[in-house]
Short mmCIF file of C-alpha atoms and ligand atoms in Angstrom, two decimals:
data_model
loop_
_atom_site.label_atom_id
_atom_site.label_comp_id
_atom_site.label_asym_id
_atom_site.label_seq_id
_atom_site.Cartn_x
_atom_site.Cartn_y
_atom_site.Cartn_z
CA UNK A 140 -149.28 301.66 1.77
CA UNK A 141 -151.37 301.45 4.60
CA UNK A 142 -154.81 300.16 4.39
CA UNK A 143 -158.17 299.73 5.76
CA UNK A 144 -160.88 297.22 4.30
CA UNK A 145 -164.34 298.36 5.38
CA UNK A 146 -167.55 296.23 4.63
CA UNK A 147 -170.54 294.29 6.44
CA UNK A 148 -170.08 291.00 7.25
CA UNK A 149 -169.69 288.94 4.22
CA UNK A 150 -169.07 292.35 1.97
CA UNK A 151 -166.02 290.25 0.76
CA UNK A 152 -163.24 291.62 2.69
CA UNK A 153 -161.31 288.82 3.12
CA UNK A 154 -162.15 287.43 -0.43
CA UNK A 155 -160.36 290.80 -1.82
CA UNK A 156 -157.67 291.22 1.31
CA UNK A 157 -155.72 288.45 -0.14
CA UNK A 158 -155.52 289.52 -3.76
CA UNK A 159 -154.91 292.95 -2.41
CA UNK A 160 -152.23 291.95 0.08
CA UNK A 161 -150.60 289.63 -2.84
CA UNK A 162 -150.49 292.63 -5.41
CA UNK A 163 -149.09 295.22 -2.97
CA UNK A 164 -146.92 292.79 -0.97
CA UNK A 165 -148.10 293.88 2.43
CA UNK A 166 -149.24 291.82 5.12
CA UNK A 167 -153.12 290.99 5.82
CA UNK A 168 -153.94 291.35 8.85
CA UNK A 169 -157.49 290.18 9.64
CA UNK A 170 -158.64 290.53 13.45
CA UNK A 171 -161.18 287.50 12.25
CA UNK A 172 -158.65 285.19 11.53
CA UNK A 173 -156.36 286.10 14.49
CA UNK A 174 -159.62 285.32 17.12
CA UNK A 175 -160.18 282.19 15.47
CA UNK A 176 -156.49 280.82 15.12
CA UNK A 177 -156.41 281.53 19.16
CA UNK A 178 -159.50 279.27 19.28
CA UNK A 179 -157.83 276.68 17.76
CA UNK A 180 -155.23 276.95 19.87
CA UNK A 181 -157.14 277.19 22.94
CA UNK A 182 -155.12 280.43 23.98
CA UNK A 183 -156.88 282.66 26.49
CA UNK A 184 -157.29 284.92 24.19
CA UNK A 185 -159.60 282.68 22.33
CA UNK A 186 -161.38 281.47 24.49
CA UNK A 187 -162.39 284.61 25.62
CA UNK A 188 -163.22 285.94 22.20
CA UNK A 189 -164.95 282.78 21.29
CA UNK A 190 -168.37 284.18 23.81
CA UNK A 191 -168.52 286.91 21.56
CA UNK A 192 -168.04 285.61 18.20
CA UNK A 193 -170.65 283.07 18.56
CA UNK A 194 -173.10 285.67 20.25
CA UNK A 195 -172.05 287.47 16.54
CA UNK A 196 -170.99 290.39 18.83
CA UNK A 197 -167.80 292.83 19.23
CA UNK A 198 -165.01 291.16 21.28
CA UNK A 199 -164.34 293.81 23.84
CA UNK A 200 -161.75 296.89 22.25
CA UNK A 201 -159.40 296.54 25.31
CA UNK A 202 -158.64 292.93 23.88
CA UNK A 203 -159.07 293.57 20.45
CA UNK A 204 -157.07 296.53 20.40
CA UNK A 205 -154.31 295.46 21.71
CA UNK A 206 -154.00 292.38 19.28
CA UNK A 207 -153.67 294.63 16.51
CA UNK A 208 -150.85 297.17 18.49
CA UNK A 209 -148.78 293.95 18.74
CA UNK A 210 -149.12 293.24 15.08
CA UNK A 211 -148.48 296.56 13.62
CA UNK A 212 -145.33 296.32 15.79
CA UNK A 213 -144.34 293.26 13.74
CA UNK A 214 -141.50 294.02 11.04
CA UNK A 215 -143.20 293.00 8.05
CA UNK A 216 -145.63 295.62 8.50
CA UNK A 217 -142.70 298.56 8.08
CA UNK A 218 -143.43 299.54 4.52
CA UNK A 219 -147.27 299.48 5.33
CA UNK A 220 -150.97 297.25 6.07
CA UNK A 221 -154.00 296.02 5.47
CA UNK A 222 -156.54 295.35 8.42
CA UNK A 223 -159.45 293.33 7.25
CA UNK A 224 -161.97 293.20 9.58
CA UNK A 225 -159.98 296.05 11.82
CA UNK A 226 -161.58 299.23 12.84
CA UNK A 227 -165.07 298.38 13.65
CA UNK A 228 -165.96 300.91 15.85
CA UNK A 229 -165.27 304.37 16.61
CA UNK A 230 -163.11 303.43 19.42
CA UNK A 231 -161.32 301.20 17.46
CA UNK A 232 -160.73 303.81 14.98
CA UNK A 233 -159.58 306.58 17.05
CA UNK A 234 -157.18 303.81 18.59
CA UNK A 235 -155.60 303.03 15.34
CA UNK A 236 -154.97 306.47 14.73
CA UNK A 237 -152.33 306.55 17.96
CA UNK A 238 -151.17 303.37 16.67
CA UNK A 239 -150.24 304.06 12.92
CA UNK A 240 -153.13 305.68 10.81
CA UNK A 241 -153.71 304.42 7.77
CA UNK A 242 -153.37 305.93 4.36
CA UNK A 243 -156.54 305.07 2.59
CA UNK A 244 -160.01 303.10 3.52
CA UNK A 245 -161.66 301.10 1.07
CA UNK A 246 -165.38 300.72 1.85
CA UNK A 247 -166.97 297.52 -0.24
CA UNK A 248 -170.92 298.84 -0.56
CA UNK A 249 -173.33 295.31 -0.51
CA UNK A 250 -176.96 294.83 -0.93
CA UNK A 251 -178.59 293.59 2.43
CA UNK A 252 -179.90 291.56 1.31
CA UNK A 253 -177.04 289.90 -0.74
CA UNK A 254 -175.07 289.57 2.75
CA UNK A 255 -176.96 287.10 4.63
CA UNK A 256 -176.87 284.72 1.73
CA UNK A 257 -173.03 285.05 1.04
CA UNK A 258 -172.70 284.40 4.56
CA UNK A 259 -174.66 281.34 5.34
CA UNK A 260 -173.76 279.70 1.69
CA UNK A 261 -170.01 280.38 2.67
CA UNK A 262 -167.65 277.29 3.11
CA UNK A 263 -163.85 277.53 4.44
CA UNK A 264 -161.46 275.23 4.67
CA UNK A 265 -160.66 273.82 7.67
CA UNK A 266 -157.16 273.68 7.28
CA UNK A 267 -156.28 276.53 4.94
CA UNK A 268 -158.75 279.23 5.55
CA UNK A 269 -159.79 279.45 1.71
CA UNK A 270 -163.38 280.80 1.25
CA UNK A 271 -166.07 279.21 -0.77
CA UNK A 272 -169.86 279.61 -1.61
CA UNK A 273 -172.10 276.71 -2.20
CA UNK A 274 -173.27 278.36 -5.53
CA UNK A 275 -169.98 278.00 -7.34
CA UNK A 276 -168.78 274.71 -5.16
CA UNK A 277 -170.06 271.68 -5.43
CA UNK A 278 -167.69 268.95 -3.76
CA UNK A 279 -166.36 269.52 0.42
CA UNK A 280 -162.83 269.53 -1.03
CA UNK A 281 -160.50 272.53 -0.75
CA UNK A 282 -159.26 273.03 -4.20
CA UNK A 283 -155.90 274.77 -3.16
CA UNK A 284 -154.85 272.53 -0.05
CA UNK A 285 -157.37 269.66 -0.42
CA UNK A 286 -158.41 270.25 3.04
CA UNK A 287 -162.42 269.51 4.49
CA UNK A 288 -164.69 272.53 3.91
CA UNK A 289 -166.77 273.61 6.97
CA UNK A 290 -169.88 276.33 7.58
CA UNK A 291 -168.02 278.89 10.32
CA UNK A 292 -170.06 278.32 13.82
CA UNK A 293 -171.01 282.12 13.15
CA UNK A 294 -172.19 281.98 9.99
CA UNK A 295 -175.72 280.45 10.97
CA UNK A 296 -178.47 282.78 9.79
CA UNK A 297 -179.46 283.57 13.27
CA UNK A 298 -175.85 284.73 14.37
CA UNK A 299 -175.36 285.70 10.38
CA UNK A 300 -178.95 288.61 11.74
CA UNK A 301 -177.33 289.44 14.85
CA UNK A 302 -173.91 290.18 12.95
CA UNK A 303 -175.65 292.42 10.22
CA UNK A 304 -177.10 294.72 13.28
CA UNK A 305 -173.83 295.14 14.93
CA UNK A 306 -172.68 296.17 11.93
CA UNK A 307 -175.44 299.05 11.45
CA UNK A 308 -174.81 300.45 14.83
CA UNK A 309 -171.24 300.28 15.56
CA UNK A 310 -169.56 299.83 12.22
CA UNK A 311 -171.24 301.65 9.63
CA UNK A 312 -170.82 305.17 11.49
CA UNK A 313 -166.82 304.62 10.45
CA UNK A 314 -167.70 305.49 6.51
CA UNK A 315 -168.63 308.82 7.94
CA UNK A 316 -165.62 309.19 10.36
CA UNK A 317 -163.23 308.20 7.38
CA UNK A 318 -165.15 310.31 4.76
CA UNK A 319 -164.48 313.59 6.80
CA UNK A 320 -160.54 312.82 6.79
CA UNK A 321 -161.01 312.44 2.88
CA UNK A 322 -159.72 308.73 2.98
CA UNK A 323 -162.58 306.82 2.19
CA UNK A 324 -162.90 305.28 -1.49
CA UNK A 325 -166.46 303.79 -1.90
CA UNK A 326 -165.96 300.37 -3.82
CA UNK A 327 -169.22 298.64 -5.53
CA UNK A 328 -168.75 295.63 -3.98
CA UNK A 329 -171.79 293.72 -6.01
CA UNK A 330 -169.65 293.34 -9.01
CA UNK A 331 -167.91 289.62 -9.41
CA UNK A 332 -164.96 289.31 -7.38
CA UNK A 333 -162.96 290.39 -10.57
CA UNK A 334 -164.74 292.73 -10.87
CA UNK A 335 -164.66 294.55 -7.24
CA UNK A 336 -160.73 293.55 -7.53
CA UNK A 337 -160.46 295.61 -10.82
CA UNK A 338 -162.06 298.49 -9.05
CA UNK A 339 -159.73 298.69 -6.35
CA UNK A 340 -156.77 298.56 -8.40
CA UNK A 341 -158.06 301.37 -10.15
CA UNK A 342 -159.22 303.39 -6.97
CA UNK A 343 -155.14 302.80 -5.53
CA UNK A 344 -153.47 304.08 -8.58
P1 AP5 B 447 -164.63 288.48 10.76
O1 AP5 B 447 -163.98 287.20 10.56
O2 AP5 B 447 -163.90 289.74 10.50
O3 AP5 B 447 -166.01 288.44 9.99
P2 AP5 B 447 -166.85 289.58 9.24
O4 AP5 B 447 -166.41 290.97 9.28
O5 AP5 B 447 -168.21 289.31 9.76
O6 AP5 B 447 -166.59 289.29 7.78
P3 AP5 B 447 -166.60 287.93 7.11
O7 AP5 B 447 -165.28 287.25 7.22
O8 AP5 B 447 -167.78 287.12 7.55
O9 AP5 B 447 -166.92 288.39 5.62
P4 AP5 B 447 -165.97 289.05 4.53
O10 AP5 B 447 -166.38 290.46 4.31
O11 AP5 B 447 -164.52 288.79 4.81
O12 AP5 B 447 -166.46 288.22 3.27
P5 AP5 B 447 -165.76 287.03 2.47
O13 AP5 B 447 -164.66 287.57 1.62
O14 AP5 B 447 -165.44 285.88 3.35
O15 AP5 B 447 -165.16 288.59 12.28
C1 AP5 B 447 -165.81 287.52 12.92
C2 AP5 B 447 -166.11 287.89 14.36
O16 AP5 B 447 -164.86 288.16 15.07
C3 AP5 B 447 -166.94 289.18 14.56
O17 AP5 B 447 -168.33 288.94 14.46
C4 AP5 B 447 -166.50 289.61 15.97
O18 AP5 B 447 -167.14 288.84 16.96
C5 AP5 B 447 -165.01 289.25 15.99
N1 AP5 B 447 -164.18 290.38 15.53
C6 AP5 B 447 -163.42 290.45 14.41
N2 AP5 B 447 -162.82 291.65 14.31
C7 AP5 B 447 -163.20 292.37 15.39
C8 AP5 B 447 -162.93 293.68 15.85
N3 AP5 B 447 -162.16 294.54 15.15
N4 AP5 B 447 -163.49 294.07 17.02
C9 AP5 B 447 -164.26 293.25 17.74
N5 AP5 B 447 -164.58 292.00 17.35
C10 AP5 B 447 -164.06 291.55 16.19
O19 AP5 B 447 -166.98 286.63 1.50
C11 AP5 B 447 -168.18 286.08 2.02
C12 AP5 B 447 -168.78 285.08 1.01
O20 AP5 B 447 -169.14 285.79 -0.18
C13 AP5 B 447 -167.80 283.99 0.54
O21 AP5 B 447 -168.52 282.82 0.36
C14 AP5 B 447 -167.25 284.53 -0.79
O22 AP5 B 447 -166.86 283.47 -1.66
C15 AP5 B 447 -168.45 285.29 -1.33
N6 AP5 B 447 -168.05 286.49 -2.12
C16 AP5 B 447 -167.05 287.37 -1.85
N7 AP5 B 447 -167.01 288.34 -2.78
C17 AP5 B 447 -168.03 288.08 -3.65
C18 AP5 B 447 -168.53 288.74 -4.84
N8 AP5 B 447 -167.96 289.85 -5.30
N9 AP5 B 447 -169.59 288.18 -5.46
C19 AP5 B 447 -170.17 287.04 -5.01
N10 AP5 B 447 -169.75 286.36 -3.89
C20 AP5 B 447 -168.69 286.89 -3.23
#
């Protein structure tokens, strides 16, 4: 199966990409992740994407693009996909349709204002990429690698603001683009994470 998860910043795409990509056995592929593992590696890729993320704007589709051609190309990704974080933008969308459509999008529908405090009560782990939220965690511990838990550098309220606009005007339009090819499956993504996962195992039966 190939897949698309669609949702604001913070909507909980990675939170369910994992569970998803678990169940279904196909690789998650999350553009986020793949910028920030270049930053720790000081690639050029990184480097340059790192101007961007921290501005909480769009890395530039010619880059971004690209990234995700070379993936799809990868041979676990043969009996399907699921991009997290991957389109974002028209462009991006009518790229990934050369590339390898997908089958079905999965759009995870958040309350506003729900978002910016997901976002800036969010912990990760440094070394694992496991995500947290201050409400539910109390200690800096990761509980499944026991590495330090950080606040990303973009998930400040003022970058958290500047992410949530981006989204509006370049993101958002993409429910419409994937409704009119009949592949979007609208997900209530204020449910517990259980909850949103039970959803979308019903919606991809
Ligand atoms: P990226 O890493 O993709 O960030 P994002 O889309 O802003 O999404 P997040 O990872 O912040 O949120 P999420 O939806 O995954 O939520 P999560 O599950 O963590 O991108 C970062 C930057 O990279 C971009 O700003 C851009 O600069 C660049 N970039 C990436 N892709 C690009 C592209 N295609 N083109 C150009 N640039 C690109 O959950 C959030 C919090 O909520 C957590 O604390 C979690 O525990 C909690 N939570 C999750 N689900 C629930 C629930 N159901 N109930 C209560 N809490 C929940």
């Amino acid at each position: 199966m190939k897949l698309v998860l669609l949702g604001a910043p913070g909507a909980g795409k990675g939170t369910q990409a994992t569970k998803i990509a678990e169940t279904l056995n196909i690789p998650h592929i999350s553009t986020g992740d793949i910028f920030r593992k270049n930053l720790k590696e000081g690639t050029p890729v990184g480097l340059k994407a790192k101007a961007y993320i921290d501005k909480g704007q769009l890395v530039p589709d010619e880059v971004t693009n690209e990234i995700v051609e070379l993936r799809l190309k990868e041979d676990d990704c043969k009996n399907g996909y699921l991009l997290d974080g991957f389109p974002r933008n028209i462009g991006q969308a009518e790229a990934l349709e050369k590339m390898d459509a997908p089958d079905k999008v999965i759009n995870l529908d958040v309350d506003l204002k729900a978002l910016a405090d997901r976002l800036t009560g969010r912990r990760v782990c440094a070394k694992c990429g496991e995500s947290y939220h201050i409400s539910t965690k109390k200690d800096n511990v990761c509980t499944r690698c026991g590495g330090e838990l950080i606040q990303r550098a973009d998930d400040t309220l003022e970058t958290v603001n500047k992410r949530l606009t981006v989204y509006e005007q370049s993101t958002a339009p993409l429910i419409e683009y994937y409704e009119k090819k009949g592949k979007l499956v609208h997900i209530d993504g204020m449910k517990s994470i259980d909850g949103v996962f039970a959803e979308i195992e019903k919606a991809l039966r």
